PDB file of C-alpha atoms in Angstrom:
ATOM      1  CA  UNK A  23      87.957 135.343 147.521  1.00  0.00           C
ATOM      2  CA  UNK A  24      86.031 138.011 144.768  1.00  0.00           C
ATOM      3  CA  UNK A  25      87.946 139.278 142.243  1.00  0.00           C
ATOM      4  CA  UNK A  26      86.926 142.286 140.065  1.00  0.00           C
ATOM      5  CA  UNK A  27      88.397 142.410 136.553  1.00  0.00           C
ATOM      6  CA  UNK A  28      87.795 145.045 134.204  1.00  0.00           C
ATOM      7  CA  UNK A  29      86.618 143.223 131.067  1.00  0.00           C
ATOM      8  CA  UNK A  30      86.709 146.230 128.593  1.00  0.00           C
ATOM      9  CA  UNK A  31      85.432 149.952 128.931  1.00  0.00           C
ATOM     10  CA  UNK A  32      83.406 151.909 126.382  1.00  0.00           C
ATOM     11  CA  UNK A  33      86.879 153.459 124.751  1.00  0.00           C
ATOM     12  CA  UNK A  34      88.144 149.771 124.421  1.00  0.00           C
ATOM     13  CA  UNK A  35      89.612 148.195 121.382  1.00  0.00           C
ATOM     14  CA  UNK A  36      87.562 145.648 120.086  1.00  0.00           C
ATOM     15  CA  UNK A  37      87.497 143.922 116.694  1.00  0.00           C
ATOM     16  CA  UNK A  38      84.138 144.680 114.112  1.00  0.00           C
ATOM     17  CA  UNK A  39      82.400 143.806 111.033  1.00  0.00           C
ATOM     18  CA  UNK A  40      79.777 145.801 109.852  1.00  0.00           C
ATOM     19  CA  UNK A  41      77.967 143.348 107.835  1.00  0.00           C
ATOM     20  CA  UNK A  42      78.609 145.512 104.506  1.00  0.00           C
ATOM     21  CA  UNK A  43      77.550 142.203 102.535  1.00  0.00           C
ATOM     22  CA  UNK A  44      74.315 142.130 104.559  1.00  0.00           C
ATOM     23  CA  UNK A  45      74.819 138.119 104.921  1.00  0.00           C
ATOM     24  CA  UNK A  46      74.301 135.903 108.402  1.00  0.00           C
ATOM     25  CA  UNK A  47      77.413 134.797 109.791  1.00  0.00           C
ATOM     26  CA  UNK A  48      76.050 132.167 111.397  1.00  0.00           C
ATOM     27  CA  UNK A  49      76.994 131.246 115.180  1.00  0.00           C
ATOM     28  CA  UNK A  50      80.809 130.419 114.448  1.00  0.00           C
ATOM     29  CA  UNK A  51      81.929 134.265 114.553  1.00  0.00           C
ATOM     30  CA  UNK A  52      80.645 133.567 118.205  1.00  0.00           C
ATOM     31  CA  UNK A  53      83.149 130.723 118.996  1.00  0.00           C
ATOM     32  CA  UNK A  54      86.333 131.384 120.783  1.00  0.00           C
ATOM     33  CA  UNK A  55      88.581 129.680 117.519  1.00  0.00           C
ATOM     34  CA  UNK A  56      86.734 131.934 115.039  1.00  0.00           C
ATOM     35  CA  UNK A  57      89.323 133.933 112.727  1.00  0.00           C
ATOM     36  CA  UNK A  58      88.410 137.358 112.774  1.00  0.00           C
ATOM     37  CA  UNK A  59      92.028 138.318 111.322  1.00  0.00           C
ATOM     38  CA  UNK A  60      90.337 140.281 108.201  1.00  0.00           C
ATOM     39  CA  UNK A  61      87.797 142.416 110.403  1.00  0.00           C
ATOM     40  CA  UNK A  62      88.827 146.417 111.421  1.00  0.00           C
ATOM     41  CA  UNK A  63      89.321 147.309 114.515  1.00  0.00           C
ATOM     42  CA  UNK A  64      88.394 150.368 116.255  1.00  0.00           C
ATOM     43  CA  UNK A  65      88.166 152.120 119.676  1.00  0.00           C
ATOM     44  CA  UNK A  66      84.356 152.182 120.818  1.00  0.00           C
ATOM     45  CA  UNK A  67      81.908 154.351 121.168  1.00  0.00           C
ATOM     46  CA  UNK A  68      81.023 152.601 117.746  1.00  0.00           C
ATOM     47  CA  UNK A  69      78.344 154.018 115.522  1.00  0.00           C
ATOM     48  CA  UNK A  70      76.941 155.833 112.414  1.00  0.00           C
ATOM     49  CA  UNK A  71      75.067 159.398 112.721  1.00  0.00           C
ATOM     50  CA  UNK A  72      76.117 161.962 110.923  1.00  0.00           C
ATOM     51  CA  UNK A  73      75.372 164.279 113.796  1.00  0.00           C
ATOM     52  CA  UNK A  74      77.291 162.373 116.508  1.00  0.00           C
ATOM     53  CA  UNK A  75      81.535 162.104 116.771  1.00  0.00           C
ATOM     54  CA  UNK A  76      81.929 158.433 117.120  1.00  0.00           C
ATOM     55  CA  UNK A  77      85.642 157.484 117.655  1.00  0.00           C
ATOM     56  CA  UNK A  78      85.138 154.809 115.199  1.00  0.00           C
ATOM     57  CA  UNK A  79      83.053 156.142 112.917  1.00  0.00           C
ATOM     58  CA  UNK A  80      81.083 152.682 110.993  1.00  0.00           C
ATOM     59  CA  UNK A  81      80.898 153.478 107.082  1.00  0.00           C
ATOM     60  CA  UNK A  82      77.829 151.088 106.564  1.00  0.00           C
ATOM     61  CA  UNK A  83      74.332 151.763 107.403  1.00  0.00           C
ATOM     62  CA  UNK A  84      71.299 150.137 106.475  1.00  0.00           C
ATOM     63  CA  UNK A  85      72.024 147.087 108.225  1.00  0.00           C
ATOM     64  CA  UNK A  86      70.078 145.144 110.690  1.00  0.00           C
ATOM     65  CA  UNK A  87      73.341 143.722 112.883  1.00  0.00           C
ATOM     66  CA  UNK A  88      76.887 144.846 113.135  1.00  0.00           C
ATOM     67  CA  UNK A  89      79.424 142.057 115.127  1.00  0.00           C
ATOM     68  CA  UNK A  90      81.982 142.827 117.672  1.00  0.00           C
ATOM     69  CA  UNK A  91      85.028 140.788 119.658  1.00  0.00           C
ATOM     70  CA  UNK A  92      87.030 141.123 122.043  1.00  0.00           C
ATOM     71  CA  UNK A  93      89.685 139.260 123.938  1.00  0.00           C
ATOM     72  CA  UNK A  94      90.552 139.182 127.519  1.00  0.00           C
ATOM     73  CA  UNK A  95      92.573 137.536 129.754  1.00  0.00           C
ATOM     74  CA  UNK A  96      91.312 135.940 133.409  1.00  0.00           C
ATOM     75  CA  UNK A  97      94.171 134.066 135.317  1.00  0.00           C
ATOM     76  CA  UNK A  98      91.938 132.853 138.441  1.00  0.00           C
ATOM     77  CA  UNK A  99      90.186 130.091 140.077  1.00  0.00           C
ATOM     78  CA  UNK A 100      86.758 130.141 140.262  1.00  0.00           C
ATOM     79  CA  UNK A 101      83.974 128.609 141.619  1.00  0.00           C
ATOM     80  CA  UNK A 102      81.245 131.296 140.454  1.00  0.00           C
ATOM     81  CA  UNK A 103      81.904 134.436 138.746  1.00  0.00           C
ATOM     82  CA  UNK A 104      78.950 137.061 137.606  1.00  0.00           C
ATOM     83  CA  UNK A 105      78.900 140.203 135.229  1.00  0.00           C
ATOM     84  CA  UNK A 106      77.825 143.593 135.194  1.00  0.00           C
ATOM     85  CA  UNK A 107      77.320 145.482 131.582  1.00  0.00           C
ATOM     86  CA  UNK A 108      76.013 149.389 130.836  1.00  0.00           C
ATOM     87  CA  UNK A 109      76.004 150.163 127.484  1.00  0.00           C
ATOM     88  CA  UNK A 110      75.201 152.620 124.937  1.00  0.00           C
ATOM     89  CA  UNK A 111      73.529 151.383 122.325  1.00  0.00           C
ATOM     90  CA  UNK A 112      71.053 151.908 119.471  1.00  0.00           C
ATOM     91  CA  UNK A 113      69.090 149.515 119.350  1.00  0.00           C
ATOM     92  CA  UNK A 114      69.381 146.129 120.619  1.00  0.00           C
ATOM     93  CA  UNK A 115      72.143 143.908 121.409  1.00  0.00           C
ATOM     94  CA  UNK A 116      73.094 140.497 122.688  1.00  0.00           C
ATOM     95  CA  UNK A 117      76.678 139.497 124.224  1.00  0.00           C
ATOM     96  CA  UNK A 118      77.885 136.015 123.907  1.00  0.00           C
ATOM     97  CA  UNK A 119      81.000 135.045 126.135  1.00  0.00           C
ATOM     98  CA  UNK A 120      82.661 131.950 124.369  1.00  0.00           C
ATOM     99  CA  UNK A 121      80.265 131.022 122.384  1.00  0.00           C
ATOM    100  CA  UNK A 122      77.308 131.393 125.027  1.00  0.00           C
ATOM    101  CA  UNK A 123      74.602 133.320 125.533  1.00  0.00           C
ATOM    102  CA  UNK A 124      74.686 135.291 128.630  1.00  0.00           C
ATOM    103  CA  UNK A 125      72.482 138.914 128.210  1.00  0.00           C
ATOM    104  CA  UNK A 126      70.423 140.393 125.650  1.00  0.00           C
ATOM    105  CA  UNK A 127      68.973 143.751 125.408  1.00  0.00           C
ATOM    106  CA  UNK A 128      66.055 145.362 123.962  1.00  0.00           C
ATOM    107  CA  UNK A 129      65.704 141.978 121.653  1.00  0.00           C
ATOM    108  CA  UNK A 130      62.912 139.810 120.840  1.00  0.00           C
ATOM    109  CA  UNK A 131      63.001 136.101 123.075  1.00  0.00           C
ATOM    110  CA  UNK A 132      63.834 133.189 121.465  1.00  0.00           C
ATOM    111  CA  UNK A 133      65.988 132.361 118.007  1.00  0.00           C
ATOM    112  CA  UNK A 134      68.008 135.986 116.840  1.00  0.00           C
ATOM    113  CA  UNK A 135      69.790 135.435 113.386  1.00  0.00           C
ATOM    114  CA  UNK A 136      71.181 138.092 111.600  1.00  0.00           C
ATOM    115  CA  UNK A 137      67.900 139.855 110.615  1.00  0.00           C
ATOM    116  CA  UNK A 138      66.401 140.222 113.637  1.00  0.00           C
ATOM    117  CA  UNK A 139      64.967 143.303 114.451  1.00  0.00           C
ATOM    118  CA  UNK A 140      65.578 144.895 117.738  1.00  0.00           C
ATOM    119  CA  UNK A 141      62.232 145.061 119.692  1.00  0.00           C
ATOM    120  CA  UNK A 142      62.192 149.075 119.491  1.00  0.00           C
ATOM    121  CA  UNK A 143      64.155 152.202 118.513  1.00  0.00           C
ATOM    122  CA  UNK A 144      66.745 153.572 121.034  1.00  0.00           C
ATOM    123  CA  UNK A 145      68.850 156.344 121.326  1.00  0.00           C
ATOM    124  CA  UNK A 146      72.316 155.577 121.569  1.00  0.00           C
ATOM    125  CA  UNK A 147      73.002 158.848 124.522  1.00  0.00           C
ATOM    126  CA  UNK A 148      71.008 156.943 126.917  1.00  0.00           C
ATOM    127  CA  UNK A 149      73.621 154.326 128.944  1.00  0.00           C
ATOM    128  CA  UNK A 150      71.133 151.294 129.456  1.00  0.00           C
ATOM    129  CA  UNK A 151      71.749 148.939 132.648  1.00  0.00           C
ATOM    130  CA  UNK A 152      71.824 145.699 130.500  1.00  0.00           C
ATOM    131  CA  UNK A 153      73.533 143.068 133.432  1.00  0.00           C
ATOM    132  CA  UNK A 154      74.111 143.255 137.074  1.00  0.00           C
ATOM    133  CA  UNK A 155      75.435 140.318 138.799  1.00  0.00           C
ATOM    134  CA  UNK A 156      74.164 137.817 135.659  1.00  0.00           C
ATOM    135  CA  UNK A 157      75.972 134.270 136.570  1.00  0.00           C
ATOM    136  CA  UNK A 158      78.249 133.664 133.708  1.00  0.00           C
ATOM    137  CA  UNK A 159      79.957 130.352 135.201  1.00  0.00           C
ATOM    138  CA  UNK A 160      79.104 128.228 132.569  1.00  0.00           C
ATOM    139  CA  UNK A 161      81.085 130.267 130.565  1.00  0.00           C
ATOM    140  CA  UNK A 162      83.693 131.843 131.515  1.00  0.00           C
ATOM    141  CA  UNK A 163      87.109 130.185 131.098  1.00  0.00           C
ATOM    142  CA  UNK A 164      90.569 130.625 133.250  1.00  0.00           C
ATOM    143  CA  UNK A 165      93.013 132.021 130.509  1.00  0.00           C
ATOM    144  CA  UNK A 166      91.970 133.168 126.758  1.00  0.00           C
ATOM    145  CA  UNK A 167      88.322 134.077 126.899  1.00  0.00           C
ATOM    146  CA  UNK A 168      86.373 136.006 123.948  1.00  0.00           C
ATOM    147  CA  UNK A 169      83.274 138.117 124.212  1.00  0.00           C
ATOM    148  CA  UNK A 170      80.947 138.674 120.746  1.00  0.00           C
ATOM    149  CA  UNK A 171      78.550 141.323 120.385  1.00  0.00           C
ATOM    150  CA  UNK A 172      75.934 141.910 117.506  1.00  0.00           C
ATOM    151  CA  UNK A 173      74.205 144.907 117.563  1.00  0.00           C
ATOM    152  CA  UNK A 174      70.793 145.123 116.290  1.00  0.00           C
ATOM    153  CA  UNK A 175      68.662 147.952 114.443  1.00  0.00           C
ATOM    154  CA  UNK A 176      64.889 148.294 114.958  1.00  0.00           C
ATOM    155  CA  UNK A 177      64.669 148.250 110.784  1.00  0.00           C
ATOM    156  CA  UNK A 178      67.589 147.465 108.596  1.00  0.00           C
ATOM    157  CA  UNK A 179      67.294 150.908 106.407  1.00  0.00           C
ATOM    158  CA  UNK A 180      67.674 153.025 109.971  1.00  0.00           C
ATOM    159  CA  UNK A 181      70.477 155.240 108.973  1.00  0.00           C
ATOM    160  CA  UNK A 182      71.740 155.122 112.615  1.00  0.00           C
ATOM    161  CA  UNK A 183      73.766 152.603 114.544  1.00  0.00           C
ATOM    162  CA  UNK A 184      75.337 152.434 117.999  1.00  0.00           C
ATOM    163  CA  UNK A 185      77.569 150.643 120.479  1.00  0.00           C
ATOM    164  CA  UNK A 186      80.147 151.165 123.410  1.00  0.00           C
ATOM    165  CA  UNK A 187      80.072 149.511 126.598  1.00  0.00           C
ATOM    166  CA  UNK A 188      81.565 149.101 129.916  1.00  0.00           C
ATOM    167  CA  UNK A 189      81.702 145.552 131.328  1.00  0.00           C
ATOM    168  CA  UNK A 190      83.564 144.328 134.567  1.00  0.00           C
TER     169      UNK A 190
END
């Protein structure tokens, strides 16, 4: 049988840390187990541009990435599942589910740490098609599953940043 769940929208709840220290977090904030108790949490669109009405507004530009998690729950056998992602975004982005890579977006191949530069400027009003049908079997888990999200600028003084997605 196919199931469809709804894995968040762009008005989800997710949890965030805008990097104020500007430090790398390493891979661990990736992991399932990681204790993200001390980060905000906001509904998306996500962003900073003082012309735009984000519904969480992010205090902290300057940055090259910003992180993101969120939880969700998937209660059924599998033998193969795939996801679909459109997101608004400025500028780059990759999504991790548990711990795994499974889609990037306007990013350079290879090795991203946290000051990685997207690959070019975007503007965040433009919904980008960033997975359709990507196989995410190696990763997905029945129960407790966690998708992380770091969001990268083009250059880490851009006073703009973006994010809100809509993944099923």
């Amino acid at each position: 049988p196919t199931f469809t769940t709804e894995i968040t929208q762009t008005t989800s709840t997710w949890k965030y840390d805008q990097n104020e220290g500007n430090v790398d977090l390493g891979t661990i904030w990736r992991e399932p187990d990681f204790d993200d108790v001390t980060w905000s949490s906001g509904d998306g669109v996500f962003g900073k541009n003082s012309a735009d009405p984000f519904a969480t507004p992010w205090t902290t530009g300057g940055r090259f990435t910003y992180y993101l998690r969120s939880e969700f729950q998937f209660d059924e056998l599998f033998s193969s599942a795939t996801i679909d992602i459109e997101s608004h975004l400025d500028d780059g982005v990759v999504f991790y589910l548990n711990g795994q890579e499974i889609t990037r977006f306007n990013m350079p191949s290879g090795e991203v740490n946290f000051d990685t530069p997207a690959s070019s400027g975007r503007e965040w009003q433009e919904l980008a098609d960033i997975a359709s049908g990507t196989d995410i079997s190696s990763a997905l888990r029945t129960g407790r599953n966690v998708l992380a999200v770091e969001v990268h600028n083009r250059t880490s003084g851009s006073s703009d940043i973006a994010f809100g997605a809509n993944i099923s």
